[in-house]
């Protein structure tokens, strides 16, 4: 009970301190607003600059069936249509003219797989996505029906999703070229009810027809297991909120140093409080502060910035508690190791910035140099941030269980070390 009293008393003092509340609440709100709005274009494929090779699976569509066209096209024209079908072979076009083009082949590697094999590889994270090509594309194109290229992505990498979207959107924009304009002419004649038509249209007529029709593919971009892509506002709400939890851990340390410098710890010892109760008070203080901080920042993101909250609210609350537990444990470790204000300044000015950079609070982890990307999962803030993003994308508790366990383990380890090395009277 003594530890709880210390925590609640310190928390009351902190929340009344305008300087502290400005740093822990108003500053992250400002950053979330600015970064989430100003960098929204960085989460679209139009502005990608740091691209890396990704591997995808291509599931081919069924070949065109000329028999389906016989009732619409005169027999004497069928042979000419058959010779033009190679220009509308979507399987060949995508593999040879898109994925093996000079601009793309160094960016995207692919393998042709069946649906079940491709899905298994996606779930095992061996590939970044699956591209499903439409069945009987030529038939649908000639008859004026839209086709869909379905892209299923592994949501662990936002950049990979952007690359796939950019590549195939560019392909969609370039599909209506003069080399397939003959098929567009066929479509126009069929829709107008002309029984017989010729391939002798002039180039100008064909170009005009393509321009007037504006034919393009309709794309359905989906994500693995019903997950959804995140926006810049959702990303930076999670990243910035977790980053400022580090400052809360730092304020737990500052609070302890203040009590030590003003002999509050000595008075507590004289009053019969043990060092465990003192550290428990600081642990609970940081835990409550982080929980309040996260709830306020995500509430701001939801109400003002329009972000989505996770569908699994239980997992969301468990993650909030786990992340706060990790930061509270870190705060106790700092209380045991750092003995003066200089050490606290180094933590807040240097260590927090390094952890924030490695954890993806400043820029998405996917655009960092490859050597730094694995380090994100080794930092508590990076692990927590990625878990929050994963939940917003549609993940469930089972999919973030390893992150939750890591955060609890990290907090427990820091707490035990902090208790062992803490000396109340040492300065």
Short mmCIF file of C-alpha atoms in Angstrom, two decimals:
data_model
loop_
_atom_site.label_atom_id
_atom_site.label_comp_id
_atom_site.label_asym_id
_atom_site.label_seq_id
_atom_site.Cartn_x
_atom_site.Cartn_y
_atom_site.Cartn_z
CA UNK A 1 0.00 0.00 0.00
CA UNK A 2 2.92 2.35 0.69
CA UNK A 3 4.17 1.89 -2.88
CA UNK A 4 0.71 2.65 -4.29
CA UNK A 5 0.50 5.79 -2.14
CA UNK A 6 3.88 6.98 -3.46
CA UNK A 7 2.77 6.33 -7.04
CA UNK A 8 -0.56 8.17 -6.74
CA UNK A 9 1.01 11.11 -4.95
CA UNK A 10 3.76 11.47 -7.58
CA UNK A 11 1.21 11.09 -10.38
CA UNK A 12 -0.95 13.84 -8.90
CA UNK A 13 2.04 16.19 -8.72
CA UNK A 14 3.10 15.35 -12.30
CA UNK A 15 -0.33 15.94 -13.85
CA UNK A 16 -0.48 19.36 -12.20
CA UNK A 17 2.92 20.31 -13.64
CA UNK A 18 2.23 22.22 -16.88
CA UNK A 19 5.77 21.76 -18.16
CA UNK A 20 5.60 17.98 -17.83
CA UNK A 21 2.10 17.66 -19.31
CA UNK A 22 3.20 19.85 -22.22
CA UNK A 23 6.11 17.53 -23.00
CA UNK A 24 4.27 14.24 -22.41
CA UNK A 25 0.92 15.14 -23.99
CA UNK A 26 0.89 18.35 -26.03
CA UNK A 27 4.20 17.72 -27.79
CA UNK A 28 3.22 14.24 -29.08
CA UNK A 29 -0.20 15.58 -30.12
CA UNK A 30 1.55 18.29 -32.13
CA UNK A 31 3.94 15.78 -33.72
CA UNK A 32 1.13 13.36 -34.57
CA UNK A 33 -0.80 16.16 -36.25
CA UNK A 34 2.15 17.53 -38.21
CA UNK A 35 3.79 14.25 -39.25
CA UNK A 36 0.53 12.44 -39.90
CA UNK A 37 -0.71 15.20 -42.20
CA UNK A 38 2.48 16.50 -43.79
CA UNK A 39 3.95 13.07 -44.59
CA UNK A 40 0.78 11.44 -45.89
CA UNK A 41 2.27 11.45 -49.39
CA UNK A 42 5.14 9.30 -48.12
CA UNK A 43 2.63 6.48 -47.65
CA UNK A 44 1.59 6.52 -51.31
CA UNK A 45 3.43 4.83 -54.18
CA UNK A 46 3.95 8.09 -56.07
CA UNK A 47 6.78 9.29 -53.84
CA UNK A 48 8.80 6.15 -53.22
CA UNK A 49 12.50 6.74 -53.58
CA UNK A 50 14.18 4.01 -51.53
CA UNK A 51 13.14 0.86 -53.36
CA UNK A 52 14.43 -2.64 -52.76
CA UNK A 53 13.91 -5.96 -54.51
CA UNK A 54 10.87 -7.93 -53.47
CA UNK A 55 9.64 -11.40 -54.41
CA UNK A 56 6.06 -12.08 -55.45
CA UNK A 57 4.00 -14.99 -56.72
CA UNK A 58 1.96 -14.80 -59.93
CA UNK A 59 -1.17 -16.92 -60.21
CA UNK A 60 -2.05 -17.06 -63.90
CA UNK A 61 -5.58 -16.68 -65.21
CA UNK A 62 -7.35 -19.06 -67.58
CA UNK A 63 -6.52 -18.65 -71.25
CA UNK A 64 -8.98 -16.99 -73.63
CA UNK A 65 -11.65 -19.19 -75.21
CA UNK A 66 -12.55 -18.23 -78.77
CA UNK A 67 -15.64 -20.42 -78.74
CA UNK A 68 -17.31 -17.89 -76.47
CA UNK A 69 -16.91 -15.24 -79.19
CA UNK A 70 -18.33 -17.18 -82.14
CA UNK A 71 -21.90 -16.02 -81.59
CA UNK A 72 -20.81 -12.37 -81.60
CA UNK A 73 -18.19 -12.37 -84.36
CA UNK A 74 -18.59 -13.57 -88.00
CA UNK A 75 -16.65 -16.72 -88.79
CA UNK A 76 -14.58 -15.06 -91.50
CA UNK A 77 -13.26 -12.63 -88.89
CA UNK A 78 -12.40 -15.22 -86.25
CA UNK A 79 -9.05 -16.07 -87.82
CA UNK A 80 -7.96 -12.44 -87.72
CA UNK A 81 -9.03 -12.17 -84.07
CA UNK A 82 -7.11 -15.33 -83.24
CA UNK A 83 -3.89 -13.86 -84.64
CA UNK A 84 -4.34 -10.78 -82.47
CA UNK A 85 -4.91 -12.69 -79.23
CA UNK A 86 -1.20 -12.77 -78.38
CA UNK A 87 -1.40 -9.02 -77.86
CA UNK A 88 -4.08 -9.65 -75.25
CA UNK A 89 -2.49 -12.58 -73.43
CA UNK A 90 -2.44 -11.07 -69.96
CA UNK A 91 -0.24 -13.87 -68.58
CA UNK A 92 2.44 -13.24 -71.19
CA UNK A 93 2.18 -9.45 -70.99
CA UNK A 94 2.60 -9.33 -67.22
CA UNK A 95 5.53 -11.76 -67.14
CA UNK A 96 7.46 -10.69 -70.22
CA UNK A 97 6.63 -7.04 -70.73
CA UNK A 98 6.06 -5.89 -67.15
CA UNK A 99 7.97 -8.00 -64.63
CA UNK A 100 10.90 -8.69 -66.98
CA UNK A 101 11.17 -5.14 -68.28
CA UNK A 102 14.40 -3.22 -67.70
CA UNK A 103 12.77 -0.91 -65.16
CA UNK A 104 11.13 -3.64 -63.09
CA UNK A 105 13.25 -6.81 -63.22
CA UNK A 106 15.79 -5.49 -60.70
CA UNK A 107 12.99 -4.37 -58.42
CA UNK A 108 10.58 -7.32 -58.45
CA UNK A 109 11.36 -11.01 -58.85
CA UNK A 110 8.52 -13.47 -59.36
CA UNK A 111 7.60 -17.11 -59.60
CA UNK A 112 4.49 -18.64 -61.16
CA UNK A 113 2.59 -20.69 -58.56
CA UNK A 114 -0.84 -22.13 -57.99
CA UNK A 115 -3.18 -20.49 -55.49
CA UNK A 116 -2.55 -22.82 -52.53
CA UNK A 117 1.24 -22.81 -52.84
CA UNK A 118 1.33 -19.04 -53.20
CA UNK A 119 -0.89 -18.57 -50.16
CA UNK A 120 1.30 -20.89 -48.08
CA UNK A 121 4.42 -18.93 -49.03
CA UNK A 122 2.70 -15.65 -48.22
CA UNK A 123 1.67 -16.88 -44.79
CA UNK A 124 5.24 -18.07 -44.20
CA UNK A 125 6.42 -14.58 -45.27
CA UNK A 126 8.59 -16.06 -48.03
CA UNK A 127 7.03 -13.67 -50.55
CA UNK A 128 5.78 -10.10 -50.30
CA UNK A 129 2.53 -10.62 -52.18
CA UNK A 130 0.44 -12.56 -54.66
CA UNK A 131 -0.80 -11.21 -58.00
CA UNK A 132 -3.91 -12.96 -59.32
CA UNK A 133 -4.33 -12.41 -63.06
CA UNK A 134 -7.86 -12.40 -64.49
CA UNK A 135 -9.39 -15.40 -66.27
CA UNK A 136 -10.14 -15.13 -70.01
CA UNK A 137 -8.88 -11.57 -70.13
CA UNK A 138 -8.98 -11.31 -73.94
CA UNK A 139 -12.63 -12.35 -74.09
CA UNK A 140 -13.63 -9.85 -71.44
CA UNK A 141 -11.58 -7.09 -72.98
CA UNK A 142 -13.03 -7.58 -76.46
CA UNK A 143 -16.56 -7.67 -75.07
CA UNK A 144 -16.00 -4.44 -73.13
CA UNK A 145 -16.05 -6.01 -69.66
CA UNK A 146 -13.66 -4.88 -67.00
CA UNK A 147 -11.13 -7.27 -65.50
CA UNK A 148 -9.59 -7.33 -62.06
CA UNK A 149 -6.01 -7.93 -61.06
CA UNK A 150 -6.15 -8.91 -57.41
CA UNK A 151 -3.13 -8.15 -55.28
CA UNK A 152 -2.84 -9.83 -51.87
CA UNK A 153 0.04 -8.44 -49.84
CA UNK A 154 1.98 -9.27 -46.73
CA UNK A 155 1.20 -6.26 -44.53
CA UNK A 156 4.47 -6.43 -42.60
CA UNK A 157 6.05 -4.13 -45.18
CA UNK A 158 4.27 -0.95 -46.22
CA UNK A 159 6.95 -0.24 -48.81
CA UNK A 160 6.45 -3.61 -50.52
CA UNK A 161 2.74 -2.85 -50.82
CA UNK A 162 3.54 0.52 -52.38
CA UNK A 163 5.92 -1.04 -54.89
CA UNK A 164 3.35 -3.60 -56.04
CA UNK A 165 0.65 -0.98 -56.27
CA UNK A 166 2.89 1.38 -58.25
CA UNK A 167 4.03 -1.32 -60.70
CA UNK A 168 0.59 -2.61 -61.53
CA UNK A 169 -1.10 0.75 -61.52
CA UNK A 170 1.47 1.89 -64.08
CA UNK A 171 0.71 -1.26 -66.09
CA UNK A 172 -3.00 -0.43 -65.92
CA UNK A 173 -2.37 3.10 -67.16
CA UNK A 174 -0.30 1.82 -70.10
CA UNK A 175 -2.60 -1.02 -71.12
CA UNK A 176 -4.58 0.92 -73.73
CA UNK A 177 -1.74 1.35 -76.21
CA UNK A 178 -1.92 1.37 -80.01
CA UNK A 179 -0.56 -2.20 -80.17
CA UNK A 180 -3.88 -3.48 -78.78
CA UNK A 181 -6.07 -0.79 -80.33
CA UNK A 182 -7.29 -3.32 -82.89
CA UNK A 183 -9.10 -5.13 -80.10
CA UNK A 184 -10.65 -1.86 -78.98
CA UNK A 185 -11.96 -1.37 -82.53
CA UNK A 186 -13.45 -4.85 -82.36
CA UNK A 187 -15.13 -3.99 -79.10
CA UNK A 188 -16.64 -0.81 -80.52
CA UNK A 189 -18.05 -2.60 -83.55
CA UNK A 190 -19.47 -5.45 -81.49
CA UNK A 191 -21.17 -3.07 -79.08
CA UNK A 192 -22.64 -1.13 -82.01
CA UNK A 193 -24.10 -4.33 -83.47
CA UNK A 194 -21.95 -4.40 -86.61
CA UNK A 195 -21.88 -7.95 -87.95
CA UNK A 196 -18.71 -7.62 -89.95
CA UNK A 197 -15.81 -5.24 -89.44
CA UNK A 198 -12.36 -4.60 -90.81
CA UNK A 199 -8.91 -4.15 -89.30
CA UNK A 200 -8.09 -1.36 -91.73
CA UNK A 201 -8.78 1.54 -89.38
CA UNK A 202 -6.22 4.30 -89.71
CA UNK A 203 -3.76 4.96 -86.91
CA UNK A 204 -5.44 8.29 -86.18
CA UNK A 205 -8.85 6.63 -85.81
CA UNK A 206 -7.42 3.99 -83.50
CA UNK A 207 -5.60 6.53 -81.34
CA UNK A 208 -8.78 8.58 -81.06
CA UNK A 209 -10.81 5.53 -80.13
CA UNK A 210 -8.36 4.52 -77.40
CA UNK A 211 -8.32 8.04 -76.02
CA UNK A 212 -12.10 8.32 -76.06
CA UNK A 213 -12.65 4.97 -74.39
CA UNK A 214 -10.05 5.42 -71.65
CA UNK A 215 -10.07 1.68 -71.08
CA UNK A 216 -8.16 0.53 -67.99
CA UNK A 217 -8.10 -2.34 -65.58
CA UNK A 218 -9.91 -2.22 -62.29
CA UNK A 219 -7.65 -3.17 -59.39
CA UNK A 220 -8.62 -4.66 -56.07
CA UNK A 221 -5.78 -4.22 -53.56
CA UNK A 222 -6.29 -6.53 -50.62
CA UNK A 223 -4.12 -7.52 -47.70
CA UNK A 224 -3.38 -10.80 -46.02
CA UNK A 225 -6.14 -12.33 -43.89
CA UNK A 226 -8.46 -9.35 -44.20
CA UNK A 227 -5.92 -6.82 -42.97
CA UNK A 228 -5.97 -3.23 -44.16
CA UNK A 229 -3.24 -0.84 -45.16
CA UNK A 230 -2.47 1.89 -42.65
CA UNK A 231 -2.35 5.62 -43.28
CA UNK A 232 0.40 8.02 -42.26
CA UNK A 233 -1.81 9.30 -39.44
CA UNK A 234 -2.25 5.81 -38.03
CA UNK A 235 1.44 5.05 -38.36
CA UNK A 236 2.64 8.18 -36.62
CA UNK A 237 -0.01 8.04 -33.92
CA UNK A 238 1.43 4.67 -32.89
CA UNK A 239 5.07 5.58 -33.43
CA UNK A 240 4.98 8.95 -31.67
CA UNK A 241 2.85 7.69 -28.75
CA UNK A 242 5.33 4.91 -28.06
CA UNK A 243 8.30 7.25 -28.44
CA UNK A 244 6.98 9.60 -25.75
CA UNK A 245 6.51 6.67 -23.40
CA UNK A 246 10.30 6.71 -23.23
CA UNK A 247 10.07 10.26 -21.91
CA UNK A 248 7.64 9.02 -19.27
CA UNK A 249 10.25 6.47 -18.20
CA UNK A 250 12.75 9.33 -18.08
CA UNK A 251 10.43 11.34 -15.86
CA UNK A 252 10.21 8.38 -13.51
CA UNK A 253 13.99 8.65 -13.21
CA UNK A 254 13.86 12.45 -12.77
CA UNK A 255 11.29 11.98 -10.04
CA UNK A 256 13.54 9.54 -8.21
CA UNK A 257 16.55 11.87 -8.50
CA UNK A 258 14.47 14.73 -7.13
CA UNK A 259 13.46 12.63 -4.12
CA UNK A 260 17.08 11.61 -3.56
CA UNK A 261 18.45 15.16 -3.84
CA UNK A 262 15.80 16.53 -1.48
CA UNK A 263 16.26 13.68 1.03
CA UNK A 264 12.73 12.40 0.49
CA UNK A 265 14.10 8.87 0.16
CA UNK A 266 15.90 9.19 3.49
CA UNK A 267 12.70 10.33 5.19
CA UNK A 268 10.86 7.37 3.69
CA UNK A 269 13.54 5.00 4.99
CA UNK A 270 13.23 6.49 8.46
CA UNK A 271 9.45 6.09 8.23
CA UNK A 272 9.94 2.37 7.66
CA UNK A 273 9.60 2.12 3.87
CA UNK A 274 11.79 -0.51 2.19
CA UNK A 275 13.71 0.09 -1.01
CA UNK A 276 11.35 -2.35 -2.72
CA UNK A 277 8.37 -0.20 -1.73
CA UNK A 278 10.16 2.89 -3.03
CA UNK A 279 10.85 1.25 -6.38
CA UNK A 280 7.36 -0.20 -6.50
CA UNK A 281 6.03 3.33 -6.10
CA UNK A 282 8.15 4.60 -9.01
CA UNK A 283 7.23 1.53 -11.07
CA UNK A 284 3.48 2.07 -10.55
CA UNK A 285 3.92 5.81 -11.13
CA UNK A 286 5.46 5.24 -14.57
CA UNK A 287 2.99 2.45 -15.36
CA UNK A 288 -0.05 4.66 -14.64
CA UNK A 289 1.52 7.63 -16.45
CA UNK A 290 2.18 5.58 -19.60
CA UNK A 291 -1.31 4.08 -19.63
CA UNK A 292 -2.91 7.53 -19.29
CA UNK A 293 -0.58 8.87 -21.97
CA UNK A 294 -1.42 6.14 -24.49
CA UNK A 295 -5.16 6.35 -23.90
CA UNK A 296 -5.15 10.13 -24.42
CA UNK A 297 -2.97 10.01 -27.56
CA UNK A 298 -4.90 7.22 -29.26
CA UNK A 299 -8.17 8.92 -28.30
CA UNK A 300 -6.89 12.10 -29.94
CA UNK A 301 -5.90 10.14 -33.02
CA UNK A 302 -9.35 8.54 -33.22
CA UNK A 303 -11.44 11.64 -32.53
CA UNK A 304 -9.41 14.36 -34.26
CA UNK A 305 -7.17 12.60 -36.80
CA UNK A 306 -9.74 10.00 -37.83
CA UNK A 307 -7.56 6.93 -37.32
CA UNK A 308 -9.06 3.47 -36.94
CA UNK A 309 -8.88 1.74 -33.60
CA UNK A 310 -8.09 -1.99 -33.53
CA UNK A 311 -11.09 -4.26 -33.95
CA UNK A 312 -9.74 -6.47 -31.15
CA UNK A 313 -10.07 -4.02 -28.25
CA UNK A 314 -9.05 -6.63 -25.69
CA UNK A 315 -5.74 -7.15 -27.51
CA UNK A 316 -5.38 -3.36 -27.72
CA UNK A 317 -5.78 -2.91 -23.96
CA UNK A 318 -3.43 -5.81 -23.22
CA UNK A 319 -0.81 -4.27 -25.50
CA UNK A 320 -1.21 -0.87 -23.81
CA UNK A 321 -0.60 -2.51 -20.44
CA UNK A 322 2.35 -4.58 -21.75
CA UNK A 323 4.04 -1.54 -23.33
CA UNK A 324 3.48 0.51 -20.16
CA UNK A 325 4.84 -2.36 -18.07
CA UNK A 326 8.01 -2.44 -20.18
CA UNK A 327 8.55 1.31 -19.79
CA UNK A 328 7.88 1.13 -16.05
CA UNK A 329 10.49 -1.61 -15.73
CA UNK A 330 12.93 0.50 -17.76
CA UNK A 331 12.30 3.40 -15.40
CA UNK A 332 13.17 1.23 -12.36
CA UNK A 333 16.37 0.09 -14.07
CA UNK A 334 17.32 3.71 -14.71
CA UNK A 335 16.60 4.54 -11.06
CA UNK A 336 19.07 1.87 -10.05
CA UNK A 337 21.80 2.74 -12.53
CA UNK A 338 21.67 6.52 -12.97
CA UNK A 339 22.87 8.46 -9.94
CA UNK A 340 22.72 12.12 -11.04
CA UNK A 341 21.01 14.65 -13.30
CA UNK A 342 23.74 14.40 -15.92
CA UNK A 343 22.89 10.75 -16.53
CA UNK A 344 19.21 11.64 -16.82
CA UNK A 345 19.97 14.33 -19.40
CA UNK A 346 22.03 11.85 -21.44
CA UNK A 347 19.13 9.39 -21.41
CA UNK A 348 16.54 11.95 -22.45
CA UNK A 349 18.73 13.74 -24.98
CA UNK A 350 20.65 10.87 -26.57
CA UNK A 351 19.37 7.40 -25.66
CA UNK A 352 15.72 8.20 -26.35
CA UNK A 353 16.57 9.60 -29.79
CA UNK A 354 18.60 6.52 -30.70
CA UNK A 355 15.85 4.15 -29.54
CA UNK A 356 13.24 6.22 -31.36
CA UNK A 357 15.22 6.15 -34.60
CA UNK A 358 15.82 2.40 -34.42
CA UNK A 359 12.19 1.79 -33.45
CA UNK A 360 10.77 3.60 -36.48
CA UNK A 361 9.33 6.63 -34.68
CA UNK A 362 10.93 9.08 -37.12
CA UNK A 363 10.81 7.15 -40.40
CA UNK A 364 9.22 3.79 -41.29
CA UNK A 365 11.48 0.85 -40.55
CA UNK A 366 11.11 -0.45 -44.12
CA UNK A 367 12.99 2.52 -45.60
CA UNK A 368 15.95 2.20 -43.22
CA UNK A 369 19.16 0.49 -44.34
CA UNK A 370 18.72 -3.26 -44.12
CA UNK A 371 21.37 -3.59 -41.43
CA UNK A 372 19.24 -1.57 -38.99
CA UNK A 373 15.84 -3.18 -39.63
CA UNK A 374 16.27 -6.24 -37.35
CA UNK A 375 17.23 -3.91 -34.49
CA UNK A 376 13.68 -2.53 -34.32
CA UNK A 377 12.39 -5.75 -32.80
CA UNK A 378 15.13 -5.63 -30.16
CA UNK A 379 13.94 -2.28 -28.79
CA UNK A 380 10.85 -2.15 -26.56
CA UNK A 381 9.48 0.92 -28.32
CA UNK A 382 10.02 -0.58 -31.78
CA UNK A 383 8.32 -3.82 -30.79
CA UNK A 384 5.41 -1.98 -29.21
CA UNK A 385 4.97 0.37 -32.17
CA UNK A 386 4.91 -2.46 -34.69
CA UNK A 387 2.41 -4.36 -32.54
CA UNK A 388 0.06 -1.36 -32.36
CA UNK A 389 0.30 -0.93 -36.14
CA UNK A 390 -0.35 -4.63 -36.61
CA UNK A 391 -3.54 -4.39 -34.56
CA UNK A 392 -4.73 -1.34 -36.50
CA UNK A 393 -4.18 -3.28 -39.71
CA UNK A 394 -6.64 -5.86 -38.41
CA UNK A 395 -4.42 -8.24 -36.44
CA UNK A 396 -5.61 -10.21 -33.42
CA UNK A 397 -4.10 -10.96 -30.02
CA UNK A 398 -2.60 -14.24 -31.25
CA UNK A 399 -0.62 -12.40 -33.93
CA UNK A 400 1.03 -10.03 -31.42
CA UNK A 401 1.51 -12.54 -28.60
CA UNK A 402 5.28 -12.69 -29.14
CA UNK A 403 5.51 -8.89 -28.86
CA UNK A 404 3.40 -8.88 -25.69
CA UNK A 405 5.60 -11.56 -24.13
CA UNK A 406 8.74 -9.68 -25.14
CA UNK A 407 7.46 -6.46 -23.54
CA UNK A 408 6.51 -8.22 -20.31
CA UNK A 409 9.84 -10.04 -20.28
CA UNK A 410 11.78 -6.85 -20.90
CA UNK A 411 9.91 -5.03 -18.12
CA UNK A 412 10.41 -7.87 -15.66
CA UNK A 413 14.13 -8.16 -16.40
CA UNK A 414 14.65 -4.42 -15.99
CA UNK A 415 12.64 -4.44 -12.77
CA UNK A 416 14.72 -7.26 -11.25
CA UNK A 417 18.03 -5.66 -12.21
CA UNK A 418 16.86 -2.29 -10.93
CA UNK A 419 15.86 -3.73 -7.55
CA UNK A 420 19.23 -5.47 -7.21
CA UNK A 421 21.41 -2.43 -7.98
CA UNK A 422 19.29 0.32 -6.38
CA UNK A 423 20.83 2.11 -3.37
CA UNK A 424 18.52 4.76 -1.85
CA UNK A 425 21.27 6.74 -0.10
CA UNK A 426 23.88 6.52 -2.85
CA UNK A 427 24.44 9.71 -4.86
#
